[in-house]
Tab-separated table of C-alpha atoms and ligand atoms in Angstrom:
chain	number	residue	atom	x	y	z
A	1327	MET	CA	-87.576	47.740	36.263
A	1328	THR	CA	-86.517	46.309	39.070
A	1329	HIS	CA	-86.302	48.452	42.707
A	1330	ALA	CA	-84.523	46.396	44.941
A	1331	LEU	CA	-81.296	47.569	45.962
A	1332	PRO	CA	-78.302	45.681	46.832
A	1333	SER	CA	-77.651	45.493	50.438
A	1334	TYR	CA	-74.882	47.768	50.183
A	1335	LEU	CA	-77.021	50.668	48.339
A	1336	ASN	CA	-79.549	50.544	51.136
A	1337	ALA	CA	-81.188	54.001	52.121
A	1338	ASP	CA	-81.300	53.319	55.003
A	1339	ALA	CA	-77.667	52.496	55.526
A	1340	PRO	CA	-76.396	55.084	57.632
A	1341	GLY	CA	-73.665	57.078	56.210
A	1342	PRO	CA	-73.328	59.401	53.223
A	1343	TRP	CA	-74.624	57.235	51.070
A	1344	GLY	CA	-77.867	57.115	52.884
A	1345	VAL	CA	-77.913	60.783	52.708
A	1346	TYR	CA	-77.245	61.131	49.090
A	1347	LEU	CA	-80.523	58.750	48.130
A	1348	GLN	CA	-82.729	60.608	50.907
A	1349	GLN	CA	-81.902	64.054	48.568
A	1350	ILE	CA	-82.830	61.823	45.543
A	1351	ASP	CA	-85.700	60.773	46.836
A	1352	ARG	CA	-86.674	64.243	48.010
A	1353	VAL	CA	-86.447	65.358	44.216
A	1354	THR	CA	-88.465	62.684	42.494
A	1355	PRO	CA	-92.063	64.325	43.269
A	1356	TYR	CA	-90.375	67.020	41.099
A	1357	LEU	CA	-89.537	65.257	37.797
A	1358	GLY	CA	-92.576	64.257	36.058
A	1359	GLU	CA	-91.958	61.085	33.473
A	1360	LEU	CA	-88.704	61.629	33.855
A	1361	ALA	CA	-88.990	59.832	37.157
A	1362	TYR	CA	-88.662	56.783	35.179
A	1363	TRP	CA	-85.199	57.015	35.172
A	1364	VAL	CA	-84.286	57.911	38.505
A	1365	GLU	CA	-83.022	54.535	39.235
A	1366	THR	CA	-80.247	55.409	37.462
A	1367	LEU	CA	-79.092	57.779	39.780
A	1368	LYS	CA	-79.411	55.578	43.033
A	1369	ARG	CA	-76.723	53.054	41.576
A	1370	PRO	CA	-73.240	53.772	40.618
A	1371	LYS	CA	-72.242	52.703	37.271
A	1372	ARG	CA	-69.473	51.019	38.622
A	1373	ILE	CA	-67.066	50.321	41.500
A	1374	LEU	CA	-63.560	49.726	41.194
A	1375	ILE	CA	-62.151	48.610	45.238
A	1376	VAL	CA	-58.403	47.888	45.170
A	1377	ASP	CA	-56.038	46.618	47.283
A	1378	ILE	CA	-52.562	48.694	47.446
A	1379	PRO	CA	-49.420	47.375	48.546
A	1380	VAL	CA	-46.404	49.620	49.603
A	1381	ARG	CA	-43.220	48.976	50.522
A	1382	MET	CA	-42.636	51.459	53.793
A	1383	ASP	CA	-39.359	53.044	54.981
A	1384	ASN	CA	-38.760	50.013	57.360
A	1385	GLY	CA	-38.959	47.514	54.559
A	1386	GLN	CA	-42.452	46.230	55.895
A	1387	VAL	CA	-45.577	45.759	53.290
A	1388	GLN	CA	-48.447	47.702	54.461
A	1389	HIS	CA	-52.173	47.245	52.490
A	1390	PHE	CA	-54.291	49.724	51.732
A	1391	GLU	CA	-57.986	50.138	50.670
A	1392	GLY	CA	-58.447	52.474	47.719
A	1393	TYR	CA	-62.095	53.188	45.589
A	1394	ARG	CA	-62.896	54.589	42.779
A	1395	VAL	CA	-66.456	54.924	42.023
A	1396	HIS	CA	-68.171	56.084	38.322
A	1397	HIS	CA	-71.232	57.194	39.823
A	1398	ASN	CA	-73.325	58.482	36.142
A	1399	THR	CA	-71.878	58.679	32.509
A	1400	SER	CA	-74.403	60.042	31.007
A	1401	ARG	CA	-73.531	63.164	30.273
A	1402	GLY	CA	-69.690	63.014	29.601
A	1403	PRO	CA	-66.790	61.237	31.670
A	1404	GLY	CA	-66.337	60.979	34.888
A	1405	LYS	CA	-65.066	63.492	37.036
A	1406	GLY	CA	-64.479	63.978	40.684
A	1407	GLY	CA	-61.268	64.097	43.549
A	1408	ILE	CA	-59.600	61.753	45.457
A	1409	ARG	CA	-59.559	61.552	49.000
A	1410	PHE	CA	-56.982	60.116	51.197
A	1411	HIS	CA	-57.712	59.958	54.974
A	1412	GLN	CA	-58.538	57.342	57.816
A	1413	ASP	CA	-62.041	56.925	57.561
A	1414	VAL	CA	-62.771	56.853	53.739
A	1415	THR	CA	-65.536	53.966	53.231
A	1416	LEU	CA	-67.506	52.785	50.160
A	1417	SER	CA	-70.457	54.489	51.242
A	1418	GLU	CA	-68.645	58.020	51.519
A	1419	VAL	CA	-66.819	57.596	47.758
A	1420	MET	CA	-70.257	56.770	46.476
A	1421	ALA	CA	-71.835	59.683	47.861
A	1422	LEU	CA	-69.595	61.556	47.100
A	1423	SER	CA	-69.473	60.457	43.637
A	1424	GLY	CA	-73.230	61.210	43.312
A	1425	TRP	CA	-72.890	64.776	44.377
A	1426	MET	CA	-70.486	65.181	41.348
A	1427	THR	CA	-72.518	63.537	39.021
A	1428	ILE	CA	-75.447	66.084	40.373
A	1429	LYS	CA	-72.974	68.902	40.652
A	1430	ASN	CA	-71.901	68.325	37.173
A	1431	ALA	CA	-75.062	68.884	35.826
A	1432	ALA	CA	-75.739	71.708	37.996
A	1433	VAL	CA	-73.785	74.142	36.737
A	1434	GLY	CA	-73.690	72.708	33.026
A	1435	VAL	CA	-69.607	71.377	33.059
A	1436	PRO	CA	-70.248	68.427	30.452
A	1437	TYR	CA	-69.420	65.591	33.164
A	1438	GLY	CA	-70.403	62.932	34.220
A	1439	GLY	CA	-69.894	62.155	38.466
A	1440	ALA	CA	-67.158	60.151	39.762
A	1441	LYS	CA	-65.000	60.135	42.811
A	1442	GLY	CA	-62.114	57.948	44.272
A	1443	GLY	CA	-60.168	57.706	48.164
A	1444	VAL	CA	-57.943	55.687	49.697
A	1445	ARG	CA	-58.088	54.841	53.768
A	1446	VAL	CA	-54.881	55.685	55.087
A	1447	ASP	CA	-53.687	58.745	57.557
A	1448	PRO	CA	-51.418	60.465	55.084
A	1449	ARG	CA	-50.274	62.248	58.333
A	1450	LEU	CA	-48.374	59.085	59.466
A	1451	LEU	CA	-46.409	58.622	55.792
A	1452	SER	CA	-43.547	59.663	55.143
A	1453	ARG	CA	-43.000	61.277	51.508
A	1454	GLY	CA	-41.296	58.243	49.611
A	1455	GLU	CA	-44.485	56.420	51.173
A	1456	LEU	CA	-46.548	59.204	49.921
A	1457	GLU	CA	-45.887	58.810	46.115
A	1458	ARG	CA	-45.486	54.572	46.356
A	1459	LEU	CA	-49.042	55.194	47.375
A	1460	THR	CA	-50.335	57.278	45.397
A	1461	ARG	CA	-48.620	55.615	42.047
A	1462	ARG	CA	-49.530	52.319	42.607
A	1463	TYR	CA	-53.115	53.042	43.498
A	1464	THR	CA	-53.103	55.154	40.330
A	1465	SER	CA	-51.892	51.948	38.461
A	1466	GLU	CA	-54.500	49.952	39.993
A	1467	LEU	CA	-57.023	52.419	38.668
A	1468	ASN	CA	-55.331	52.697	35.157
A	1469	ALA	CA	-58.386	50.489	33.297
A	1470	LEU	CA	-60.750	53.346	34.555
A	1471	ILE	CA	-58.959	56.892	34.583
A	1472	GLY	CA	-58.383	58.624	31.172
A	1473	PRO	CA	-58.780	62.071	29.773
A	1474	ASP	CA	-61.801	61.043	28.155
A	1475	LYS	CA	-62.783	58.417	30.782
A	1476	ASP	CA	-62.507	60.074	33.997
A	1477	ILE	CA	-60.439	62.882	35.235
A	1478	PRO	CA	-59.544	62.982	38.762
A	1479	ALA	CA	-58.841	66.034	41.290
A	1480	PRO	CA	-57.884	66.926	44.547
A	1481	ASP	CA	-59.968	66.581	47.484
A	1482	VAL	CA	-59.126	66.130	51.218
A	1483	ASN	CA	-55.706	65.441	52.201
A	1484	THR	CA	-54.687	65.470	48.386
A	1485	ASN	CA	-53.101	68.280	46.335
A	1486	GLU	CA	-50.744	69.709	43.498
A	1487	GLN	CA	-48.239	67.000	44.251
A	1488	ILE	CA	-50.179	63.873	44.392
A	1489	MET	CA	-52.083	65.010	41.009
A	1490	ALA	CA	-48.534	65.251	39.458
A	1491	TRP	CA	-47.763	62.005	40.668
A	1492	MET	CA	-50.794	60.949	39.451
A	1493	MET	CA	-50.565	62.414	35.797
A	1494	ASP	CA	-46.986	60.657	35.568
A	1495	THR	CA	-47.825	57.504	36.766
A	1496	TYR	CA	-50.364	57.220	33.972
A	1497	SER	CA	-48.578	58.502	31.632
A	1498	ILE	CA	-45.747	56.115	32.101
A	1499	ASN	CA	-47.891	53.262	31.502
A	1500	GLN	CA	-49.425	54.635	28.889
A	1501	GLY	CA	-46.490	55.696	26.940
A	1502	ARG	CA	-47.356	58.989	26.211
A	1503	THR	CA	-47.346	62.178	28.593
A	1504	ALA	CA	-51.107	62.447	28.985
A	1505	THR	CA	-51.856	65.731	30.571
A	1506	GLY	CA	-55.120	66.085	30.688
A	1507	VAL	CA	-55.985	62.766	32.886
A	1508	VAL	CA	-55.754	65.026	35.994
A	1509	THR	CA	-56.607	68.286	36.952
A	1510	GLY	CA	-55.467	70.473	39.704
A	1511	LYS	CA	-52.138	69.790	38.697
A	1512	PRO	CA	-49.020	72.101	39.106
A	1513	LEU	CA	-48.826	75.155	36.471
A	1514	SER	CA	-45.652	73.522	35.093
A	1515	LEU	CA	-47.427	70.582	34.431
A	1516	GLY	CA	-50.385	71.868	32.272
A	1517	GLY	CA	-52.214	73.569	35.769
A	1518	SER	CA	-54.649	76.247	35.327
A	1519	LEU	CA	-54.369	79.581	36.670
A	1520	GLY	CA	-57.001	80.052	39.242
A	1521	ARG	CA	-57.535	76.505	39.837
A	1522	ARG	CA	-55.817	76.564	43.725
A	1523	ASP	CA	-58.133	78.688	45.166
A	1524	ALA	CA	-61.285	77.924	42.684
A	1525	THR	CA	-63.220	76.389	44.855
A	1526	GLY	CA	-62.938	78.841	47.845
A	1527	ARG	CA	-64.044	81.647	45.135
A	1528	GLY	CA	-66.722	80.030	43.738
A	1529	VAL	CA	-68.121	79.608	47.476
A	1530	PHE	CA	-67.562	83.235	47.789
A	1531	VAL	CA	-69.407	84.321	44.733
A	1532	VAL	CA	-72.928	82.409	45.578
A	1533	GLY	CA	-72.331	83.490	49.210
A	1534	VAL	CA	-72.185	87.275	47.762
A	1535	ALA	CA	-75.152	86.315	45.591
A	1536	ALA	CA	-76.875	84.780	48.346
A	1537	ALA	CA	-76.300	87.691	50.614
A	1538	ALA	CA	-77.744	90.173	48.238
A	1539	ASP	CA	-81.138	88.370	48.120
A	1540	ALA	CA	-81.357	88.302	52.223
A	1541	GLY	CA	-80.124	92.165	52.346
A	1542	ILE	CA	-77.321	91.461	54.242
A	1543	PRO	CA	-74.078	94.301	53.600
A	1544	LEU	CA	-70.974	92.091	52.950
A	1545	ALA	CA	-68.520	94.525	55.106
A	1546	GLY	CA	-68.363	93.996	58.663
A	1547	ALA	CA	-70.383	90.266	57.848
A	1548	ARG	CA	-69.115	87.521	60.429
A	1549	VAL	CA	-68.256	84.969	59.087
A	1550	ALA	CA	-67.717	81.496	60.597
A	1551	ILE	CA	-65.222	78.805	58.837
A	1552	GLN	CA	-64.885	74.700	59.616
A	1553	GLY	CA	-62.191	73.831	57.423
A	1554	PHE	CA	-58.710	75.834	56.362
A	1555	GLY	CA	-57.823	73.854	53.598
A	1556	ASN	CA	-58.071	74.252	50.216
A	1557	VAL	CA	-61.717	75.280	50.129
A	1558	GLY	CA	-62.021	77.140	53.725
A	1559	ASN	CA	-58.511	79.256	53.335
A	1560	ALA	CA	-59.366	80.361	50.268
A	1561	ALA	CA	-62.972	81.192	51.064
A	1562	ALA	CA	-61.564	82.804	54.220
A	1563	ARG	CA	-59.327	85.255	52.067
A	1564	CYS	CA	-62.127	86.127	49.815
A	1565	PHE	CA	-64.196	87.445	52.310
A	1566	HIS	CA	-61.725	88.980	54.360
A	1567	GLU	CA	-60.485	91.027	51.214
A	1568	ALA	CA	-64.694	91.938	50.814
A	1569	GLY	CA	-64.475	93.367	54.389
A	1570	ALA	CA	-66.290	90.468	56.533
A	1571	HIS	CA	-64.546	89.663	59.850
A	1572	ILE	CA	-63.258	86.070	59.874
A	1573	VAL	CA	-65.081	85.437	63.779
A	1574	ALA	CA	-64.170	81.969	63.955
A	1575	VAL	CA	-62.258	78.974	62.097
A	1576	GLN	CA	-61.792	75.329	63.085
A	1577	ASP	CA	-59.610	72.544	61.848
A	1578	VAL	CA	-58.439	69.106	62.878
A	1579	THR	CA	-56.191	71.387	65.590
A	1580	GLY	CA	-58.897	73.193	67.136
A	1581	THR	CA	-61.047	75.896	67.319
A	1582	LEU	CA	-59.763	79.962	67.002
A	1583	PHE	CA	-62.030	82.623	67.755
A	1584	ASN	CA	-62.594	87.106	67.555
A	1585	ALA	CA	-65.163	88.824	67.747
A	1586	LYS	CA	-63.606	91.487	66.150
A	1587	GLY	CA	-62.230	89.182	62.872
A	1588	LEU	CA	-59.400	86.814	63.144
A	1589	ASP	CA	-55.925	88.379	61.233
A	1590	ILE	CA	-56.423	86.319	58.116
A	1591	PRO	CA	-53.255	87.133	56.053
A	1592	ALA	CA	-51.523	86.006	59.323
A	1593	LEU	CA	-53.082	82.681	59.816
A	1594	CYS	CA	-52.478	81.969	56.440
A	1595	THR	CA	-48.721	82.704	56.736
A	1596	TRP	CA	-48.947	80.575	60.017
A	1597	VAL	CA	-50.644	77.520	58.035
A	1598	ASN	CA	-48.561	77.730	55.332
A	1599	GLN	CA	-45.766	76.745	57.401
A	1600	GLY	CA	-46.972	74.346	58.539
A	1601	LYS	CA	-47.874	75.392	62.200
A	1602	PRO	CA	-51.090	73.861	63.482
A	1603	LEU	CA	-54.023	76.449	62.994
A	1604	ALA	CA	-54.928	76.285	66.780
A	1605	ALA	CA	-51.509	77.015	68.053
A	1606	HIS	CA	-51.738	80.775	66.544
A	1607	PRO	CA	-51.027	82.874	69.268
A	1608	GLU	CA	-52.885	85.991	68.547
A	1609	ALA	CA	-56.463	84.229	69.300
A	1610	GLU	CA	-58.424	82.923	71.366
A	1611	ARG	CA	-58.699	79.128	71.422
A	1612	ILE	CA	-62.390	78.077	72.519
A	1613	PRO	CA	-63.781	74.377	72.589
A	1614	ASN	CA	-64.259	72.610	69.387
A	1615	ASP	CA	-68.434	72.049	70.117
A	1616	ALA	CA	-68.741	76.077	70.641
A	1617	PHE	CA	-67.932	76.791	67.256
A	1618	TRP	CA	-71.554	76.097	66.412
A	1619	ASP	CA	-72.883	78.793	68.893
A	1620	VAL	CA	-70.634	81.505	67.284
A	1621	GLU	CA	-73.606	84.219	65.670
A	1622	THR	CA	-73.036	84.711	62.135
A	1623	GLU	CA	-74.335	86.014	58.757
A	1624	PHE	CA	-72.452	83.406	57.175
A	1625	LEU	CA	-71.376	79.857	58.317
A	1626	VAL	CA	-68.900	77.994	56.014
A	1627	PRO	CA	-68.299	74.114	56.679
A	1628	SER	CA	-65.427	73.194	54.754
A	1629	ALA	CA	-64.115	70.190	56.038
A	1630	LEU	CA	-65.592	66.775	56.057
A	1631	GLU	CA	-69.624	65.761	55.634
A	1632	GLN	CA	-72.544	65.125	58.242
A	1633	GLN	CA	-70.811	67.842	60.287
A	1634	ILE	CA	-74.373	69.619	60.897
A	1635	THR	CA	-76.959	67.494	62.725
A	1636	THR	CA	-79.896	67.128	64.546
A	1637	ALA	CA	-77.112	67.609	67.451
A	1638	ASN	CA	-76.492	71.041	66.893
A	1639	ALA	CA	-78.964	72.483	63.835
A	1640	HIS	CA	-81.379	73.916	66.813
A	1641	ARG	CA	-78.525	76.005	68.198
A	1642	ILE	CA	-76.618	77.574	65.029
A	1643	ARG	CA	-77.371	81.438	65.021
A	1644	THR	CA	-76.469	82.311	61.094
A	1645	ARG	CA	-78.485	83.786	58.250
A	1646	ILE	CA	-76.802	81.636	55.052
A	1647	VAL	CA	-74.793	77.881	55.240
A	1648	LEU	CA	-72.512	77.803	52.401
A	1649	GLU	CA	-71.351	74.594	52.077
A	1650	GLY	CA	-67.937	74.553	51.199
A	1651	ALA	CA	-67.635	70.906	51.622
A	1652	ASN	CA	-69.379	68.121	50.322
A	1653	GLY	CA	-72.789	66.378	52.269
A	1654	PRO	CA	-72.198	68.956	55.572
A	1655	THR	CA	-75.765	68.668	56.558
A	1656	THR	CA	-78.383	65.996	57.124
A	1657	PRO	CA	-81.306	65.990	55.809
A	1658	GLU	CA	-83.002	66.072	59.121
A	1659	ALA	CA	-80.737	69.079	60.010
A	1660	ASP	CA	-81.596	70.472	56.538
A	1661	ASP	CA	-85.123	70.556	57.292
A	1662	ILE	CA	-84.378	72.526	60.823
A	1663	LEU	CA	-81.989	75.025	59.751
A	1664	THR	CA	-84.862	75.383	57.062
A	1665	GLN	CA	-87.806	75.921	59.194
A	1666	ARG	CA	-85.755	78.142	60.874
A	1667	GLY	CA	-85.284	80.675	58.432
A	1668	ILE	CA	-81.297	79.832	57.812
A	1669	THR	CA	-80.714	79.929	54.120
A	1670	ILE	CA	-78.396	76.878	52.582
A	1671	VAL	CA	-76.375	77.536	49.617
A	1672	PRO	CA	-76.136	73.798	48.970
A	1673	ASP	CA	-72.755	71.771	48.174
A	1674	VAL	CA	-73.781	71.269	44.586
A	1675	LEU	CA	-73.845	74.309	43.746
A	1676	ALA	CA	-71.686	76.287	46.609
A	1677	ASN	CA	-68.515	74.072	45.952
A	1678	ALA	CA	-68.854	73.788	42.190
A	1679	GLY	CA	-66.237	76.480	41.298
A	1680	GLY	CA	-63.614	73.462	41.686
A	1681	VAL	CA	-64.590	71.560	39.315
A	1682	THR	CA	-65.464	74.284	36.897
A	1683	VAL	CA	-61.935	75.469	36.949
A	1684	SER	CA	-60.930	71.948	36.570
A	1685	TYR	CA	-63.335	71.788	33.270
A	1686	PHE	CA	-61.312	75.030	32.200
A	1687	GLU	CA	-58.086	73.251	32.954
A	1688	TRP	CA	-58.585	70.434	30.768
A	1689	VAL	CA	-59.704	72.556	28.060
A	1690	GLN	CA	-56.555	74.174	28.071
A	1691	ASP	CA	-54.948	70.952	28.300
A	1692	PHE	CA	-56.587	69.819	25.299
A	1693	SER	CA	-55.894	72.325	23.160
A	1694	SER	CA	-52.829	73.430	24.788
A	1695	PHE	CA	-53.688	76.485	25.068
A	1696	PHE	CA	-53.000	78.646	28.286
A	1697	TRP	CA	-55.610	81.542	29.561
A	1698	THR	CA	-54.983	84.194	31.744
A	1699	GLU	CA	-55.913	84.380	35.350
A	1700	ASP	CA	-58.357	87.080	34.454
A	1701	GLU	CA	-59.716	85.171	31.852
A	1702	ILE	CA	-60.550	81.855	34.324
A	1703	ASN	CA	-61.869	83.942	37.382
A	1704	GLY	CA	-63.955	85.896	34.800
A	1705	ARG	CA	-65.253	83.097	33.151
A	1706	LEU	CA	-65.492	81.158	36.595
A	1707	ASP	CA	-67.532	84.020	38.522
A	1708	ARG	CA	-69.988	84.254	35.228
A	1709	ILE	CA	-70.974	80.817	35.371
A	1710	MET	CA	-71.325	80.447	39.543
A	1711	GLN	CA	-73.850	83.502	38.733
A	1712	GLU	CA	-75.788	82.333	36.221
A	1713	ALA	CA	-76.336	78.536	37.699
A	1714	TYR	CA	-76.808	80.551	41.010
A	1715	THR	CA	-79.742	82.659	39.611
A	1716	HIS	CA	-81.009	80.009	37.662
A	1717	ILE	CA	-81.320	77.586	41.173
A	1718	ARG	CA	-82.692	80.518	43.105
A	1719	ASP	CA	-85.357	81.121	40.595
A	1720	THR	CA	-86.247	77.174	40.393
A	1721	ALA	CA	-86.663	77.308	43.983
A	1722	ARG	CA	-88.831	80.777	43.963
A	1723	GLU	CA	-90.922	79.433	41.132
A	1724	GLN	CA	-91.486	75.902	42.759
A	1725	LYS	CA	-91.387	76.822	46.194
A	1726	VAL	CA	-88.488	74.748	47.109
A	1727	THR	CA	-85.405	74.850	49.035
A	1728	LEU	CA	-82.066	75.655	46.594
A	1729	ARG	CA	-80.769	72.339	47.262
A	1730	THR	CA	-84.040	70.921	45.715
A	1731	ALA	CA	-83.819	73.477	43.360
A	1732	ALA	CA	-80.610	72.771	42.188
A	1733	PHE	CA	-81.227	68.800	42.713
A	1734	ILE	CA	-84.699	69.248	40.327
A	1735	LEU	CA	-82.399	71.225	37.237
A	1736	ALA	CA	-79.160	68.720	37.605
A	1737	CYS	CA	-81.844	65.738	37.488
A	1738	GLU	CA	-83.750	66.837	34.668
A	1739	ARG	CA	-80.570	67.383	32.906
A	1740	ILE	CA	-78.706	64.264	33.745
A	1741	LEU	CA	-82.133	62.208	33.067
A	1742	LYS	CA	-82.937	63.716	29.677
A	1743	ALA	CA	-79.440	62.666	28.292
A	1744	ARG	CA	-79.945	59.159	29.489
A	1745	GLU	CA	-83.243	59.396	28.170
A	1746	MET	CA	-81.852	60.339	24.415
A	1747	ARG	CA	-79.156	57.872	25.134
A	1748	GLY	CA	-81.594	55.019	25.028
A	1749	LEU	CA	-80.960	51.931	26.948
A	1750	TYR	CA	-78.478	49.546	25.372
A	1751	PRO	CA	-78.831	46.982	24.171
B	2891	NAD	P1	-58.405	69.842	52.464
B	2891	NAD	O1	-57.383	68.436	53.201
B	2891	NAD	O2	-56.976	71.048	51.696
B	2891	NAD	O3	-58.695	70.133	54.204
B	2891	NAD	C1	-59.562	70.296	55.076
B	2891	NAD	C2	-59.471	71.036	56.013
B	2891	NAD	O4	-60.712	70.234	57.124
B	2891	NAD	C3	-58.572	70.936	56.831
B	2891	NAD	O5	-58.099	72.564	57.201
B	2891	NAD	C4	-58.452	70.173	58.063
B	2891	NAD	O6	-58.083	70.120	58.937
B	2891	NAD	C5	-60.013	70.257	58.412
B	2891	NAD	N1	-60.754	69.097	58.789
B	2891	NAD	C6	-60.766	67.960	58.791
B	2891	NAD	N2	-61.062	67.238	59.607
B	2891	NAD	C7	-61.884	68.014	60.531
B	2891	NAD	C8	-62.720	68.160	61.918
B	2891	NAD	N3	-63.057	66.719	62.002
B	2891	NAD	N4	-63.206	68.893	62.128
B	2891	NAD	C9	-62.568	70.562	62.024
B	2891	NAD	N5	-61.961	70.270	60.953
B	2891	NAD	C10	-61.478	69.558	60.315
B	2891	NAD	O7	-59.707	69.392	51.812
B	2891	NAD	P2	-60.082	70.336	51.196
B	2891	NAD	O8	-59.476	70.441	49.149
B	2891	NAD	O9	-60.116	71.686	51.230
B	2891	NAD	O10	-61.915	69.876	50.981
B	2891	NAD	C11	-62.361	70.195	52.232
B	2891	NAD	C12	-64.262	69.702	51.844
B	2891	NAD	O11	-64.168	70.487	50.517
B	2891	NAD	C13	-64.098	68.221	51.182
B	2891	NAD	O12	-65.751	68.541	51.643
B	2891	NAD	C14	-63.974	68.037	49.827
B	2891	NAD	O13	-65.020	67.413	49.012
B	2891	NAD	C15	-64.597	69.591	49.419
B	2891	NAD	N6	-64.387	69.927	48.371
B	2891	NAD	C16	-63.407	70.402	47.979
B	2891	NAD	C17	-62.978	70.756	46.599
B	2891	NAD	C18	-61.748	71.386	46.122
B	2891	NAD	O14	-61.419	71.790	44.716
B	2891	NAD	N7	-60.579	70.543	47.213
B	2891	NAD	C19	-64.002	71.494	45.745
B	2891	NAD	C20	-65.204	70.809	45.978
B	2891	NAD	C21	-65.371	70.544	47.244
């Protein structure tokens, strides 16, 4: 087996893919004979780079670059979100696809890992331009996606409307309505109850479990949340309803602080009206960098990757980091926090609630039989709690962090499947 990697897969390359590779290297010594297959996880199975020409409202044609990466399909079809962001790179999409492979195996949903993205700032597009971009991108992905091949979902700056356009475009190209090609759809198009809040709810469920292990009472616990989008907003509501105090929230518009706890329902109403979070009048606005100094019991990064680094890890004063975002902590920062006795509930566990209810949505679409919200939330909570317990027990047995334990369990599942399937030809 050759170990020479193409240059763009190099672990020394900075960026999220380098972080992902370091995480795989850290878990390899724990994989025993399965380590024979670990190279599989260091290379995406296939990468598609597409040009997306869009006729803008002013009549000019603008070109955008889009990606879809199938990282691994040993355990099932590809699954992972679509990101629209001005800083999207191939390294980022590759890393996100790798984390999807690990996450899906860690919580035991029957998928491989995939991810997609377009380098675009959607805030600069009109609704019509956004729709044309989404439809052309979907059309370019036609060969890769499909209900039994690869099932996209929302991620940063994509939502139910974008999933509806993707489903419609794919369906038109196929000549049949295929609701199961994406998840995170509107309810009226085969979406699932509970999907919108599922990631944030899952973050909360594992947060409660970790707090119980650490002896931290939830009522009155202080929480700081970075990102107030799909994940951060839902996590904030769950913690607030459980009696915790959300003392700081940061989004792209700025940072709000209130030592007694922010009025989360009022903030949600404000943001839902399209107003900038940081302009909310009833909270103190603090400098963005001061967010990392706020003393809390829970810190919930729920925005982008590589936010907790050697630059701020020493300053963070919290008991539990709950990774709502994918890849928010660099390996070096991970070590610093661990040495300081801070528990990190890793992304591949903490934010797996979204893909879990996406799995429920996909199952419901296939059977055309829809479940109640109580059934969905009950099953979600059970899967998240069981995954937490299993990972926590592995961490204790092997004397490793929760991240390494999650990677051990996931890599074992993926590489056993790899081994059983064998190598073709
Ligand atoms: P979103 O677009 O709904 O929200 C992103 C939030 O992050 C916004 O509030 C935005 O203002 C904020 N943000 C962006 N840049 C920032 C910056 N530089 N500093 C501070 N805040 C910033 O996205 P989302 O779906 O909530 O995803 C957030 C994270 O969670 C991503 O890492 C994503 O991959 C991960 N995730 C999402 C899901 C899901 O179901 N949506 C599932 C699993 C993981």
